[in-house]
Tab-separated table of C-alpha atoms and ligand atoms in Angstrom:
chain	number	residue	atom	x	y	z
A	22	MET	CA	-16.691	-15.461	14.274
A	23	VAL	CA	-15.251	-12.797	12.139
A	24	LYS	CA	-13.590	-13.938	8.932
A	25	PRO	CA	-9.841	-13.647	8.911
A	26	ILE	CA	-7.967	-11.563	6.330
A	27	ARG	CA	-5.736	-13.819	4.629
A	28	LYS	CA	-5.303	-12.165	1.134
A	29	ALA	CA	-4.160	-8.795	0.044
A	30	ILE	CA	-4.301	-7.014	-3.273
A	31	LEU	CA	-1.168	-4.723	-4.216
A	32	PRO	CA	-2.261	-2.740	-7.411
A	33	VAL	CA	0.963	-2.080	-9.271
A	34	ALA	CA	-0.356	-1.350	-12.915
A	35	GLY	CA	-0.201	2.582	-12.754
A	36	LEU	CA	2.033	4.426	-14.995
A	37	GLY	CA	3.854	6.513	-12.411
A	38	THR	CA	3.858	9.733	-14.448
A	39	ARG	CA	4.570	11.888	-11.627
A	40	PHE	CA	8.099	10.244	-11.468
A	41	LEU	CA	9.309	10.528	-15.080
A	42	PRO	CA	11.706	9.867	-16.255
A	43	ALA	CA	12.845	7.559	-13.475
A	44	THR	CA	9.782	5.249	-14.020
A	45	LYS	CA	10.191	5.065	-18.117
A	46	ALA	CA	11.621	1.429	-17.801
A	47	VAL	CA	11.536	0.852	-13.945
A	48	PRO	CA	8.403	0.665	-12.118
A	49	LYS	CA	8.009	2.933	-9.556
A	50	GLU	CA	7.231	0.391	-6.885
A	51	MET	CA	10.789	-0.922	-7.620
A	52	LEU	CA	12.630	2.333	-6.701
A	53	THR	CA	14.624	1.701	-3.389
A	54	VAL	CA	13.980	3.263	-0.141
A	55	VAL	CA	17.231	2.544	1.729
A	56	ASP	CA	18.069	-0.943	0.848
A	57	ARG	CA	14.746	-2.367	-0.601
A	58	PRO	CA	12.231	-1.487	-3.082
A	59	VAL	CA	9.238	0.271	-1.948
A	60	VAL	CA	6.870	-2.584	-2.770
A	61	GLN	CA	9.096	-4.858	-0.630
A	62	HIS	CA	8.399	-2.554	2.278
A	63	VAL	CA	4.813	-2.987	1.694
A	64	VAL	CA	4.820	-6.731	1.460
A	65	ASP	CA	6.514	-6.835	4.519
A	66	GLU	CA	3.838	-4.701	6.552
A	67	ALA	CA	1.199	-6.984	4.946
A	68	ARG	CA	2.862	-10.104	6.113
A	69	ALA	CA	3.535	-8.751	9.533
A	70	ALA	CA	-0.401	-8.281	9.630
A	71	GLY	CA	-0.805	-12.043	8.927
A	72	ILE	CA	-1.471	-11.732	5.192
A	73	GLU	CA	-0.583	-15.287	3.529
A	74	HIS	CA	-1.287	-14.624	-0.161
A	75	ILE	CA	-0.454	-11.553	-2.167
A	76	VAL	CA	-2.244	-10.599	-5.533
A	77	PHE	CA	-0.288	-8.098	-7.548
A	78	VAL	CA	-2.330	-6.579	-10.249
A	79	THR	CA	0.431	-5.746	-12.821
A	80	GLY	CA	0.703	-4.098	-16.307
A	81	ARG	CA	3.210	-3.853	-19.026
A	82	ASN	CA	7.007	-3.266	-18.129
A	83	LYS	CA	6.135	-4.638	-14.439
A	84	GLY	CA	7.795	-8.071	-14.892
A	85	VAL	CA	10.839	-7.150	-12.549
A	86	ILE	CA	8.213	-7.109	-9.754
A	87	GLU	CA	7.526	-10.959	-10.308
A	88	ASP	CA	11.220	-11.667	-10.450
A	89	HIS	CA	11.866	-9.727	-7.301
A	90	PHE	CA	9.634	-12.002	-5.210
A	91	ASP	CA	11.004	-15.074	-6.799
A	92	ARG	CA	13.951	-17.130	-5.548
A	93	GLN	CA	17.327	-16.638	-7.113
A	94	TYR	CA	19.191	-19.983	-7.068
A	95	GLU	CA	22.308	-18.718	-8.634
A	96	LEU	CA	22.606	-15.826	-6.165
A	97	GLU	CA	21.664	-18.073	-3.160
A	98	ASP	CA	24.424	-20.769	-4.223
A	99	THR	CA	26.774	-18.082	-4.624
A	100	LEU	CA	26.012	-16.562	-1.155
A	101	ASN	CA	26.206	-19.919	0.496
A	102	GLU	CA	29.471	-20.706	-1.103
A	103	ARG	CA	30.963	-17.547	0.276
A	104	GLY	CA	29.636	-18.230	3.716
A	105	LYS	CA	27.366	-15.081	3.624
A	106	THR	CA	24.707	-17.058	5.755
A	107	GLN	CA	23.077	-13.862	7.302
A	108	MET	CA	22.319	-12.320	3.829
A	109	LEU	CA	21.015	-15.677	2.711
A	110	GLU	CA	18.669	-15.830	5.610
A	111	MET	CA	17.407	-12.316	4.984
A	112	LEU	CA	16.755	-12.976	1.484
A	113	ARG	CA	14.901	-16.236	2.133
A	114	HIS	CA	12.971	-14.606	4.950
A	115	GLU	CA	11.605	-11.974	2.616
A	116	THR	CA	10.679	-14.225	-0.346
A	117	MET	CA	7.058	-15.280	-0.252
A	118	GLY	CA	6.787	-19.254	-0.377
A	119	PRO	CA	5.805	-21.172	-3.479
A	120	GLY	CA	2.121	-20.455	-4.464
A	121	ALA	CA	1.792	-17.335	-2.110
A	122	THR	CA	1.764	-14.938	-4.712
A	123	SER	CA	-0.408	-14.360	-7.728
A	124	PHE	CA	0.102	-11.908	-10.753
A	125	THR	CA	-2.664	-10.706	-12.751
A	126	ARG	CA	-2.527	-8.205	-15.610
A	127	GLN	CA	-4.859	-5.131	-15.595
A	128	GLN	CA	-4.273	-4.799	-19.426
A	129	LEU	CA	-5.447	-1.107	-19.445
A	130	PRO	CA	-4.942	1.336	-16.612
A	131	LEU	CA	-8.514	2.349	-16.207
A	132	GLY	CA	-8.227	3.453	-12.557
A	133	LEU	CA	-7.783	1.879	-9.224
A	134	GLY	CA	-11.299	0.440	-9.003
A	135	HIS	CA	-10.850	-1.326	-12.089
A	136	ALA	CA	-7.175	-2.764	-10.861
A	137	VAL	CA	-9.090	-4.148	-7.689
A	138	TRP	CA	-11.865	-5.679	-9.714
A	139	CYS	CA	-9.085	-7.549	-11.807
A	140	ALA	CA	-8.225	-9.694	-8.614
A	141	ARG	CA	-11.850	-10.605	-8.051
A	142	ASP	CA	-11.378	-14.372	-9.005
A	143	ILE	CA	-8.202	-14.873	-7.148
A	144	ILE	CA	-9.665	-13.288	-4.000
A	145	GLY	CA	-12.977	-15.124	-4.306
A	146	ASN	CA	-15.765	-14.827	-1.623
A	147	GLU	CA	-13.664	-13.353	1.351
A	148	PRO	CA	-12.706	-10.211	2.950
A	149	PHE	CA	-9.274	-8.913	1.938
A	150	ALA	CA	-6.734	-6.123	2.224
A	151	LEU	CA	-5.708	-3.636	-0.232
A	152	LEU	CA	-2.542	-1.838	0.098
A	153	LEU	CA	-1.421	0.974	-2.290
A	154	PRO	CA	2.243	0.039	-2.744
A	155	ASP	CA	3.474	3.632	-3.412
A	156	MET	CA	2.257	4.717	0.046
A	157	LEU	CA	4.685	3.883	2.827
A	158	HIS	CA	3.242	3.756	6.159
A	159	LYS	CA	5.975	4.003	8.904
A	160	PRO	CA	4.561	3.160	12.203
A	161	THR	CA	5.382	5.032	15.471
A	162	ASN	CA	5.544	2.158	17.655
A	163	GLY	CA	6.776	-0.674	15.396
A	164	LYS	CA	3.037	-1.997	14.745
A	165	GLY	CA	2.501	-1.656	10.908
A	166	CYS	CA	-0.526	0.109	9.579
A	167	LEU	CA	-2.373	-3.069	8.306
A	168	ALA	CA	-1.636	-4.793	11.685
A	169	GLN	CA	-3.218	-1.875	13.441
A	170	MET	CA	-6.335	-2.181	11.203
A	171	ALA	CA	-6.706	-6.011	11.759
A	172	GLU	CA	-6.671	-5.286	15.291
A	173	ALA	CA	-9.577	-2.844	14.739
A	174	TYR	CA	-11.332	-5.271	12.448
A	175	ALA	CA	-11.245	-7.839	15.242
A	176	LYS	CA	-12.786	-5.368	17.728
A	177	THR	CA	-15.457	-4.281	15.452
A	178	GLY	CA	-16.321	-7.923	14.498
A	179	GLY	CA	-15.737	-7.332	10.706
A	180	GLY	CA	-16.999	-4.600	8.328
A	181	ASN	CA	-14.939	-2.478	5.892
A	182	HIS	CA	-11.953	-0.501	7.203
A	183	ILE	CA	-9.909	2.432	5.843
A	184	ALA	CA	-6.972	4.026	7.287
A	185	VAL	CA	-6.804	7.614	7.483
A	186	TYR	CA	-4.271	10.189	8.459
A	187	GLU	CA	-4.504	14.231	9.157
A	188	VAL	CA	-3.375	16.478	6.322
A	189	PRO	CA	-3.356	20.313	6.412
A	190	PRO	CA	-6.878	21.638	6.045
A	191	GLU	CA	-5.903	23.734	3.113
A	192	GLN	CA	-4.835	20.543	1.337
A	193	THR	CA	-7.920	18.435	1.576
A	194	ASP	CA	-8.588	19.114	-2.205
A	195	GLN	CA	-5.787	16.884	-3.051
A	196	TYR	CA	-7.133	13.745	-1.255
A	197	GLY	CA	-10.103	11.370	-0.535
A	198	ILE	CA	-11.361	12.788	2.713
A	199	VAL	CA	-13.833	11.005	5.330
A	200	GLY	CA	-16.247	12.308	7.587
A	201	LEU	CA	-16.493	10.628	11.014
A	202	GLY	CA	-19.336	9.408	13.109
A	203	ASP	CA	-19.158	7.681	16.353
A	204	GLU	CA	-15.901	6.357	17.961
A	205	VAL	CA	-16.406	2.725	18.547
A	206	ALA	CA	-12.859	1.859	19.911
A	207	ASP	CA	-9.665	3.874	20.651
A	208	GLY	CA	-9.044	5.537	17.251
A	209	VAL	CA	-11.625	3.654	15.447
A	210	HIS	CA	-14.745	5.722	14.099
A	211	ARG	CA	-17.661	4.868	12.019
A	212	ILE	CA	-17.349	6.648	8.753
A	213	ALA	CA	-20.247	8.985	8.016
A	214	GLY	CA	-19.219	10.127	4.510
A	215	MET	CA	-16.544	9.952	2.029
A	216	VAL	CA	-15.664	12.704	-0.582
A	217	GLU	CA	-13.046	12.884	-3.277
A	218	LYS	CA	-10.887	16.013	-3.034
A	219	PRO	CA	-13.211	18.502	-1.393
A	220	LYS	CA	-12.395	22.279	-0.978
A	221	LYS	CA	-11.355	23.129	2.684
A	222	ASP	CA	-14.624	24.975	3.216
A	223	VAL	CA	-16.741	21.896	2.391
A	224	ALA	CA	-14.643	19.116	3.577
A	225	PRO	CA	-16.188	17.151	6.408
A	226	SER	CA	-12.707	16.687	8.028
A	227	ASN	CA	-8.935	16.841	7.369
A	228	LEU	CA	-8.712	12.958	7.559
A	229	ALA	CA	-7.341	11.640	4.306
A	230	ILE	CA	-7.680	8.175	2.913
A	231	SER	CA	-4.085	6.816	3.107
A	232	GLY	CA	-3.861	3.831	0.885
A	233	ARG	CA	-4.660	0.896	3.278
A	234	TYR	CA	-8.159	-0.692	3.375
A	235	ILE	CA	-9.867	-3.867	4.620
A	236	LEU	CA	-12.789	-4.561	2.261
A	237	GLN	CA	-15.685	-7.225	2.105
A	238	PRO	CA	-16.056	-9.093	-1.302
A	239	GLU	CA	-19.392	-7.493	-2.077
A	240	ILE	CA	-17.277	-4.604	-3.558
A	241	PHE	CA	-16.545	-6.511	-6.503
A	242	GLU	CA	-20.127	-6.686	-7.533
A	243	LEU	CA	-20.289	-2.973	-7.464
A	244	LEU	CA	-16.988	-2.496	-9.315
A	245	ALA	CA	-18.368	-5.030	-11.956
A	246	THR	CA	-20.636	-2.376	-13.308
A	247	GLN	CA	-17.451	-0.350	-14.629
A	248	GLU	CA	-19.012	3.041	-14.254
A	249	ARG	CA	-16.527	5.784	-14.737
A	250	GLY	CA	-16.024	8.443	-12.295
A	251	ALA	CA	-13.640	11.460	-11.708
A	252	GLY	CA	-10.851	11.610	-14.368
A	253	ASN	CA	-12.798	9.159	-16.549
A	254	GLU	CA	-11.512	6.318	-14.343
A	255	ILE	CA	-13.043	3.586	-12.511
A	256	GLN	CA	-13.028	4.967	-9.052
A	257	LEU	CA	-12.723	2.749	-5.901
A	258	THR	CA	-14.232	5.545	-3.814
A	259	ASP	CA	-17.376	5.378	-5.923
A	260	SER	CA	-18.062	1.748	-5.178
A	261	MET	CA	-17.149	2.217	-1.552
A	262	LEU	CA	-19.784	4.818	-1.255
A	263	LYS	CA	-22.321	2.558	-2.708
A	264	LEU	CA	-21.276	-0.356	-0.340
A	265	ALA	CA	-21.436	1.874	2.663
A	266	ARG	CA	-25.371	2.107	2.119
A	267	GLU	CA	-25.488	-1.444	2.899
A	268	GLN	CA	-22.441	-2.321	5.118
A	269	ASP	CA	-20.482	-0.524	8.109
A	270	PHE	CA	-17.461	1.357	7.222
A	271	TYR	CA	-14.982	2.313	9.774
A	272	SER	CA	-11.862	4.625	9.962
A	273	VAL	CA	-8.524	3.684	11.557
A	274	THR	CA	-6.293	6.766	12.232
A	275	PHE	CA	-2.859	5.465	11.612
A	276	ASP	CA	-0.411	6.064	14.212
A	277	GLY	CA	2.797	6.949	12.205
A	278	ALA	CA	4.080	8.818	9.265
A	279	ILE	CA	3.153	8.331	5.621
A	280	TYR	CA	5.221	8.969	2.582
A	281	ASP	CA	3.793	9.160	-0.902
A	282	CYS	CA	6.611	7.463	-2.929
A	283	GLY	CA	4.818	8.092	-6.128
A	284	SER	CA	5.794	11.833	-5.677
A	285	LYS	CA	9.610	12.970	-5.790
A	286	LEU	CA	9.302	14.716	-2.621
A	287	GLY	CA	7.629	11.849	-0.665
A	288	PHE	CA	10.182	9.392	-2.053
A	289	LEU	CA	13.100	11.524	-0.733
A	290	MET	CA	11.509	12.262	2.502
A	291	ALA	CA	10.946	8.231	2.867
A	292	ASN	CA	14.539	7.618	2.110
A	293	VAL	CA	15.754	10.067	4.698
A	294	ALA	CA	13.154	8.845	7.480
A	295	TYR	CA	13.963	5.238	6.868
A	296	ALA	CA	17.754	5.803	6.776
A	297	LEU	CA	17.703	7.790	10.091
A	298	ASP	CA	15.847	4.645	11.502
A	299	ASN	CA	18.252	1.899	10.080
A	300	PRO	CA	20.530	0.613	12.521
A	301	GLU	CA	23.326	-0.303	9.898
A	302	ILE	CA	23.542	3.346	8.565
A	303	ALA	CA	21.939	5.745	10.991
A	304	ASP	CA	25.094	6.548	12.902
A	305	THR	CA	27.050	7.503	9.880
A	306	PHE	CA	24.032	9.003	7.865
A	307	ARG	CA	22.878	11.469	10.473
A	308	PRO	CA	26.201	13.556	10.697
A	309	GLU	CA	26.544	13.418	6.849
A	310	LEU	CA	23.148	14.682	6.541
A	311	ASP	CA	23.568	17.409	9.136
A	312	ALA	CA	26.865	18.551	7.324
A	313	LEU	CA	25.264	18.625	3.993
A	314	LEU	CA	22.223	20.814	5.412
A	315	ALA	CA	24.661	23.162	7.013
A	316	LYS	CA	26.485	23.644	3.815
A	317	ASN	CA	23.337	24.164	1.791
B	422	UTP	P1	-1.625	6.415	-8.555
B	422	UTP	O1	-2.648	7.298	-9.372
B	422	UTP	O2	-1.029	7.175	-7.455
B	422	UTP	O3	-0.712	5.748	-9.663
B	422	UTP	O4	-2.575	5.225	-8.193
B	422	UTP	P2	-0.112	6.241	-11.018
B	422	UTP	O5	-1.214	6.277	-12.058
B	422	UTP	O6	1.020	5.111	-11.147
B	422	UTP	O7	0.451	7.567	-10.699
B	422	UTP	P3	0.894	8.739	-11.379
B	422	UTP	O8	-0.230	9.821	-11.116
B	422	UTP	O9	0.874	8.619	-13.023
B	422	UTP	O10	2.286	9.261	-11.249
B	422	UTP	C1	-2.586	4.682	-6.896
B	422	UTP	C2	-2.181	3.231	-7.095
B	422	UTP	O11	-3.221	2.402	-7.812
B	422	UTP	C3	-2.344	1.835	-8.729
B	422	UTP	C4	-0.960	2.434	-9.014
B	422	UTP	O12	-0.018	1.491	-9.435
B	422	UTP	C5	-0.743	2.838	-7.641
B	422	UTP	O13	-0.220	1.878	-6.725
B	422	UTP	N1	-3.166	1.886	-10.222
B	422	UTP	C6	-3.651	3.137	-10.510
B	422	UTP	C7	-3.521	0.687	-10.819
B	422	UTP	O14	-2.947	-0.316	-10.359
B	422	UTP	N2	-4.064	0.751	-11.932
B	422	UTP	C8	-4.651	2.021	-12.419
B	422	UTP	O15	-5.444	1.938	-13.511
B	422	UTP	C9	-4.512	3.165	-11.641
């Protein structure tokens, strides 16, 4: 039987330099998209896919993320006294239970591969999900990206899975790009190659790695060598390429829109897209937005 995916890593130790000065004192993961921090959207996606335990790999100045996922007794008491039961229920529902989160420090921002390796002891010897918390995946049909991947994982009977999405061919040099092999299920292909930031003329496709992964624990042994790659950082892609010599890798084409909330443009687009979809404010937001665009 295929081993279930119970744990997820959310690396939140990056410096967020693309979003300065906003991220000087506030972690980029805590910037809000409509009514909740970006990282809460991603935790919600993970839990909807059946994840039971989340490992946050944090760094200096990220303590507020830990506070966000804790219970706030004073706030809950006050809401209770004021009869705001719906708000109270919502807060309780979104908080992970006791013991369902772990926080470990990366200590130095040596790259994504290093951040993932920092979670090795907490994950142990089992497959896990990895979600980059600045990449919001807004599904078309209500089923989140990791849930789509968990379905594909069950269909392929395990292996390593990477979510991909189409980018304009002239922008392949900004992304990790995969080359596809055979289609093994609807929208699920074997991965024939992975290349970091290839130019358009040498790119094997225009399918970019989107920031959602299901990985087997053997990746930790490869990351342990701490070899530096592009940008002198410990790159996850380098270890995935090595693992792909021994294990199956599959791509899952995500059915939905992706917003890079680590960039100003992606963050603004995410706020507009999620607001237009939010039953509480969509009806008032849409005409306001139309009027604003008409004026500018
Ligand atoms: P990014 O490169 O997008 O994050 O890494 P960053 O370094 O914060 O961004 P900029 O370029 O300075 O604006 C992708 C993800 O990996 C995490 C980041 O927090 C982000 O979620 N990361 C990256 C780490 O946790 N540690 C690292 O050493 C690097």
